[in-house]
Each structure stands twice: as structure tokens, then as C-alpha cells.
Coordinates of C-alpha atoms in Angstrom, one line a residue:
Chain A
S1 CA 0.0 0.0 0.0
Q2 CA 1.0 3.6 -0.5
E3 CA 3.0 4.8 2.3
L4 CA 2.3 8.5 1.6
E5 CA -1.2 9.1 0.7
Q6 CA -2.0 12.4 -1.3
S7 CA -5.4 13.7 -1.9
P8 CA -7.1 14.7 -3.9
Q9 CA -5.6 12.9 -6.9
S10 CA -6.7 15.7 -9.2
L11 CA -8.1 19.1 -8.7
I12 CA -9.7 21.6 -11.1
V13 CA -10.3 25.1 -9.8
Q14 CA -11.2 28.4 -11.2
E15 CA -8.5 31.1 -11.3
G16 CA -8.6 33.1 -8.1
K17 CA -9.9 30.3 -5.8
N18 CA -8.1 28.8 -2.9
L19 CA -7.2 25.1 -2.7
T20 CA -5.6 22.7 -0.3
I21 CA -3.6 19.5 -1.1
N22 CA -3.0 17.0 1.6
C23 CA -0.3 14.4 2.3
T24 CA -0.9 11.7 5.0
S25 CA 1.3 9.1 6.4
S26 CA 0.7 6.4 9.1
K27 CA 4.3 6.8 10.2
T28 CA 6.1 9.8 11.5
L29 CA 7.5 12.0 8.8
Y30 CA 11.1 12.9 9.0
G31 CA 11.7 15.8 6.6
L32 CA 8.6 16.6 4.6
Y33 CA 9.2 17.9 1.0
W34 CA 6.8 19.5 -1.3
Y35 CA 7.7 19.7 -5.1
K36 CA 5.9 20.8 -8.2
Q37 CA 6.3 19.2 -11.5
K38 CA 5.2 20.5 -15.0
Y39 CA 4.3 17.6 -17.3
G40 CA 7.4 16.0 -18.8
E41 CA 9.8 17.9 -16.7
G42 CA 11.8 17.6 -13.5
L43 CA 10.6 18.4 -10.0
I44 CA 10.9 21.9 -8.6
F45 CA 11.5 22.1 -4.9
L46 CA 9.0 24.2 -3.1
M47 CA 9.5 23.9 0.6
M48 CA 10.7 21.5 3.4
L49 CA 9.2 21.1 6.8
Q50 CA 10.9 19.3 9.6
K51 CA 9.3 20.3 12.9
G52 CA 5.9 19.4 14.3
G53 CA 3.6 22.4 13.7
E54 CA 5.9 24.1 11.4
E55 CA 4.5 26.4 8.7
K56 CA 6.2 28.0 5.8
S57 CA 5.1 30.2 3.1
H58 CA 6.4 31.4 -0.3
E59 CA 4.3 33.9 -2.3
K60 CA 0.8 32.4 -2.4
I61 CA 1.8 28.9 -1.2
T62 CA 1.7 27.8 2.3
A63 CA 2.7 24.5 3.7
K64 CA 2.1 23.0 7.1
L65 CA 3.2 20.0 9.1
D66 CA 0.9 18.9 11.9
E67 CA 2.1 18.5 15.5
K68 CA 2.2 14.7 15.3
K69 CA 4.3 15.0 12.1
Q70 CA 2.1 12.6 10.2
Q71 CA 0.2 15.0 8.0
S72 CA 1.0 18.0 5.8
S73 CA -1.1 20.3 3.8
L74 CA -0.2 22.6 0.9
H75 CA -2.4 25.6 0.5
I76 CA -2.6 28.0 -2.5
T77 CA -4.3 31.2 -2.1
A78 CA -5.9 33.0 -5.1
S79 CA -4.7 30.4 -7.5
Q80 CA -3.4 31.4 -10.9
P81 CA -2.8 29.4 -14.2
S82 CA 0.9 29.4 -13.4
H83 CA 0.1 27.2 -10.3
A84 CA -1.1 24.4 -12.6
G85 CA 1.0 21.2 -12.5
I86 CA 1.6 18.1 -10.4
Y87 CA 2.3 18.7 -6.7
L88 CA 4.2 15.8 -4.9
C89 CA 5.0 15.3 -1.4
G90 CA 8.1 13.4 -0.3
A91 CA 9.2 12.2 3.0
G92 CA 11.8 10.3 4.9
L93 CA 9.8 7.7 6.8
F94 CA 12.2 6.9 9.5
S95 CA 14.8 8.8 11.4
G96 CA 18.0 9.1 9.5
S97 CA 16.4 8.2 6.2
A98 CA 15.5 11.7 5.0
R99 CA 18.0 11.3 2.2
Q100 CA 15.8 8.4 1.0
L101 CA 12.6 9.8 0.2
T102 CA 9.2 8.1 -0.4
F103 CA 6.8 10.1 -2.6
G104 CA 3.2 10.4 -2.8
S105 CA 1.3 9.6 -6.1
G106 CA 0.9 13.3 -6.8
T107 CA -2.0 15.8 -7.2
Q108 CA -2.8 17.1 -10.7
L109 CA -3.8 20.7 -10.4
T110 CA -5.6 22.4 -13.2
V111 CA -6.4 26.2 -12.9
L112 CA -9.1 27.4 -15.3
P113 CA -8.6 31.0 -16.5
Chain B
S1 CA 25.8 27.1 -8.5
Q2 CA 25.0 23.5 -8.9
T3 CA 23.4 21.9 -12.0
I4 CA 22.2 18.5 -12.9
H5 CA 22.0 17.2 -16.5
Q6 CA 20.3 14.1 -18.0
W7 CA 20.5 12.8 -21.4
P8 CA 19.0 11.9 -23.6
A9 CA 15.8 13.9 -23.0
T10 CA 13.6 11.3 -25.0
L11 CA 14.4 7.8 -26.1
V12 CA 12.4 5.3 -28.1
Q13 CA 13.8 1.7 -28.0
P14 CA 12.6 -1.7 -29.1
V15 CA 12.0 -4.5 -26.7
G16 CA 15.2 -6.4 -26.0
S17 CA 17.6 -3.6 -26.8
P18 CA 20.1 -2.2 -24.4
L19 CA 19.7 1.1 -22.4
S20 CA 22.0 3.6 -21.0
L21 CA 20.9 6.8 -19.4
E22 CA 23.3 9.3 -18.0
C23 CA 23.1 11.8 -15.2
T24 CA 25.9 14.3 -14.2
V25 CA 26.1 16.9 -11.6
E26 CA 28.1 20.0 -11.6
G27 CA 29.2 22.4 -8.8
T28 CA 29.2 20.0 -5.9
S29 CA 31.3 17.1 -4.7
N30 CA 30.4 13.7 -3.0
P31 CA 26.6 14.1 -3.6
N32 CA 24.2 11.4 -2.9
L33 CA 22.7 10.4 -6.2
Y34 CA 19.3 8.8 -7.0
W35 CA 17.4 7.2 -9.9
Y36 CA 13.6 7.4 -9.9
R37 CA 11.0 6.1 -12.4
Q38 CA 7.7 7.9 -12.7
A39 CA 5.0 5.9 -14.5
A40 CA 2.1 7.8 -16.0
G41 CA -0.2 9.2 -13.4
R42 CA 1.9 7.9 -10.6
G43 CA 4.4 9.2 -8.1
L44 CA 8.1 8.5 -8.0
Q45 CA 9.5 5.1 -7.4
L46 CA 13.0 5.0 -6.1
L47 CA 15.1 2.6 -8.2
F48 CA 18.7 3.2 -7.1
Y49 CA 20.7 5.5 -4.9
S50 CA 24.4 6.0 -4.4
V51 CA 26.4 7.5 -1.6
G52 CA 29.7 7.4 -3.3
I53 CA 31.8 6.1 -6.2
G54 CA 31.1 2.4 -6.9
Q55 CA 28.4 2.3 -4.2
I56 CA 25.0 1.3 -5.4
S57 CA 21.9 0.5 -3.5
S58 CA 19.0 -1.1 -5.3
E59 CA 15.4 -0.4 -3.9
V60 CA 13.5 -2.8 -6.1
P61 CA 14.3 -6.0 -8.1
Q62 CA 14.1 -5.2 -11.7
N63 CA 15.5 -5.3 -15.2
L64 CA 17.7 -2.3 -14.6
S65 CA 21.2 -1.7 -13.1
A66 CA 23.0 1.4 -12.0
S67 CA 26.7 2.5 -11.8
R68 CA 28.7 5.4 -10.5
P69 CA 32.0 5.4 -12.3
Q70 CA 32.8 9.0 -11.2
D71 CA 31.8 11.2 -8.2
R72 CA 29.4 13.3 -10.2
Q73 CA 28.2 10.7 -12.8
F74 CA 25.3 8.2 -12.4
I75 CA 24.4 5.8 -15.1
L76 CA 21.2 3.7 -15.4
S77 CA 21.4 0.6 -17.7
S78 CA 19.7 -2.3 -18.9
K79 CA 20.9 -5.2 -21.1
K80 CA 17.5 -5.9 -22.5
L81 CA 14.6 -3.5 -22.2
L82 CA 11.1 -4.8 -21.4
L83 CA 7.8 -3.0 -22.4
S84 CA 7.3 -2.3 -18.7
D85 CA 10.5 -0.2 -18.5
S86 CA 8.7 2.6 -20.3
G87 CA 8.4 5.7 -18.2
F88 CA 10.0 9.0 -17.1
Y89 CA 13.3 8.6 -15.5
L90 CA 14.5 11.2 -13.1
C91 CA 17.9 11.6 -11.6
A92 CA 18.4 13.6 -8.3
W93 CA 21.2 14.6 -6.0
V94 CA 21.4 15.8 -2.5
Q95 CA 24.3 17.2 -0.5
D96 CA 25.1 14.7 2.3
G97 CA 24.2 15.6 5.7
G98 CA 21.0 16.8 7.4
Y99 CA 17.6 17.1 5.8
N100 CA 18.7 18.8 2.6
E101 CA 16.2 18.8 -0.2
Q102 CA 16.8 16.7 -3.3
F103 CA 17.3 18.6 -6.6
F104 CA 16.0 16.9 -9.7
G105 CA 17.2 16.7 -13.3
P106 CA 15.0 17.4 -16.3
G107 CA 14.2 13.7 -16.9
T108 CA 14.4 11.3 -19.7
R109 CA 11.2 10.0 -21.3
L110 CA 11.8 6.3 -22.3
T111 CA 9.3 4.5 -24.6
V112 CA 9.8 0.9 -25.2
L113 CA 8.1 -0.5 -28.2

């Protein structure tokens, strides 16, 4: 079974709307990484969270890691067509393994102009 | 600054033919290197990782092999391709130590016919 569950699998929103993508694990997350991927291209690093309760923002994207370090969310405010792509979460699933990441299956985001 | 290169960008090969994909990193030394495969509509599957020259760890049994002949060169190979080897292959590197993010190459699209 998938060790990192991402939801939803796909998301279609109107430009200007807010949206949230979730990443859940049954195990403690050691180093939670969010990446964005345009189709057919490599992954672009967005943010990394390490501490329980941590929250980081970059432009209109905010990522949070819950206190138990088993769930992370990525929130986009006032979405734009440039936000479209595949969002993947990656995490080390045991201490010392952060350099070996397990990835979720990704969330395909479409933003309609 | 560091950069990561992959080639070729796309490849179409017949079943049973050999494969060699190359990944090189510039601007860093002694990186950890990774090969991932991304099937259509799925997340990333870690295939191999290397913590140093000649040191290869395999994550899943398969038709592929990896080698690291130089510090910043990582090669993915196969003697005989299978249809199931089709996919998008991504190379990544991370600087050893701590919870540093992985940086990804642009990927190679492999189609086995």
C-alpha cells in the first residue's frame, strides 16, 4: 500500500480560488518535502518542513506539518494558471532516512482562467 | 551554482535492446545520487541510490542496473529492455548531511516498443 497518501488525486479550480492538497502518512514524517512538476519535466523544490507544527510560506503557497508529524497540507491562495502542475510530497519515513525519500502519487492541479 | 544534467531527453527503444541513461552533476562534490522512475499518473519510485563512487543500493528488483563510475556521474542501464521499462526517469542529487532537499534533473522519457 502507498505509504504516503496524497489527496485529492486531481483538482480543477477556477482562477482566483483557494485550494488545499493533503499528504498523510501512518508513520512519523522525517523531513517533509513539497515539489511541483510540470508535465514531462523535472521536479521543482517548493518547501521543506521538519518540525511538528511548522508552517512555511512562499508567495501564495503555504505548507504546514501537523504536530504529530504525520500529515502535511499545501495551501494555495488566489490560484493562478501558473500554479497548474503536479504537486508531490516526499518524506523520509524513519529517522536518518531523510535522504531516502518516499513520494506520494501526486496531485494534478488544473487552474481554469 | 549546482546543476544537474540528464540525457537523452527522450528515447524510443525496441524491446530487447540495451539502455544507457546518463546523469551528471556540476558544482558539488560527493553528492548522494538517485534514480527514480515515474509511470504515467503515478508518483516517483526510487530505483537506485548511491552515496559514493562504486556504491549502489537497489530499492526494487528489476531489469535495470546502475553504476557510478565517477563522483558526479550516475548511469542507469539495462541489457534487454522490457515494455514495462517505459516511463519517465529522473535523476536527483542531495548534498550529504542533514535534511537537505533533493534536486532533480529534467528527466528522460523512455518509450519501449
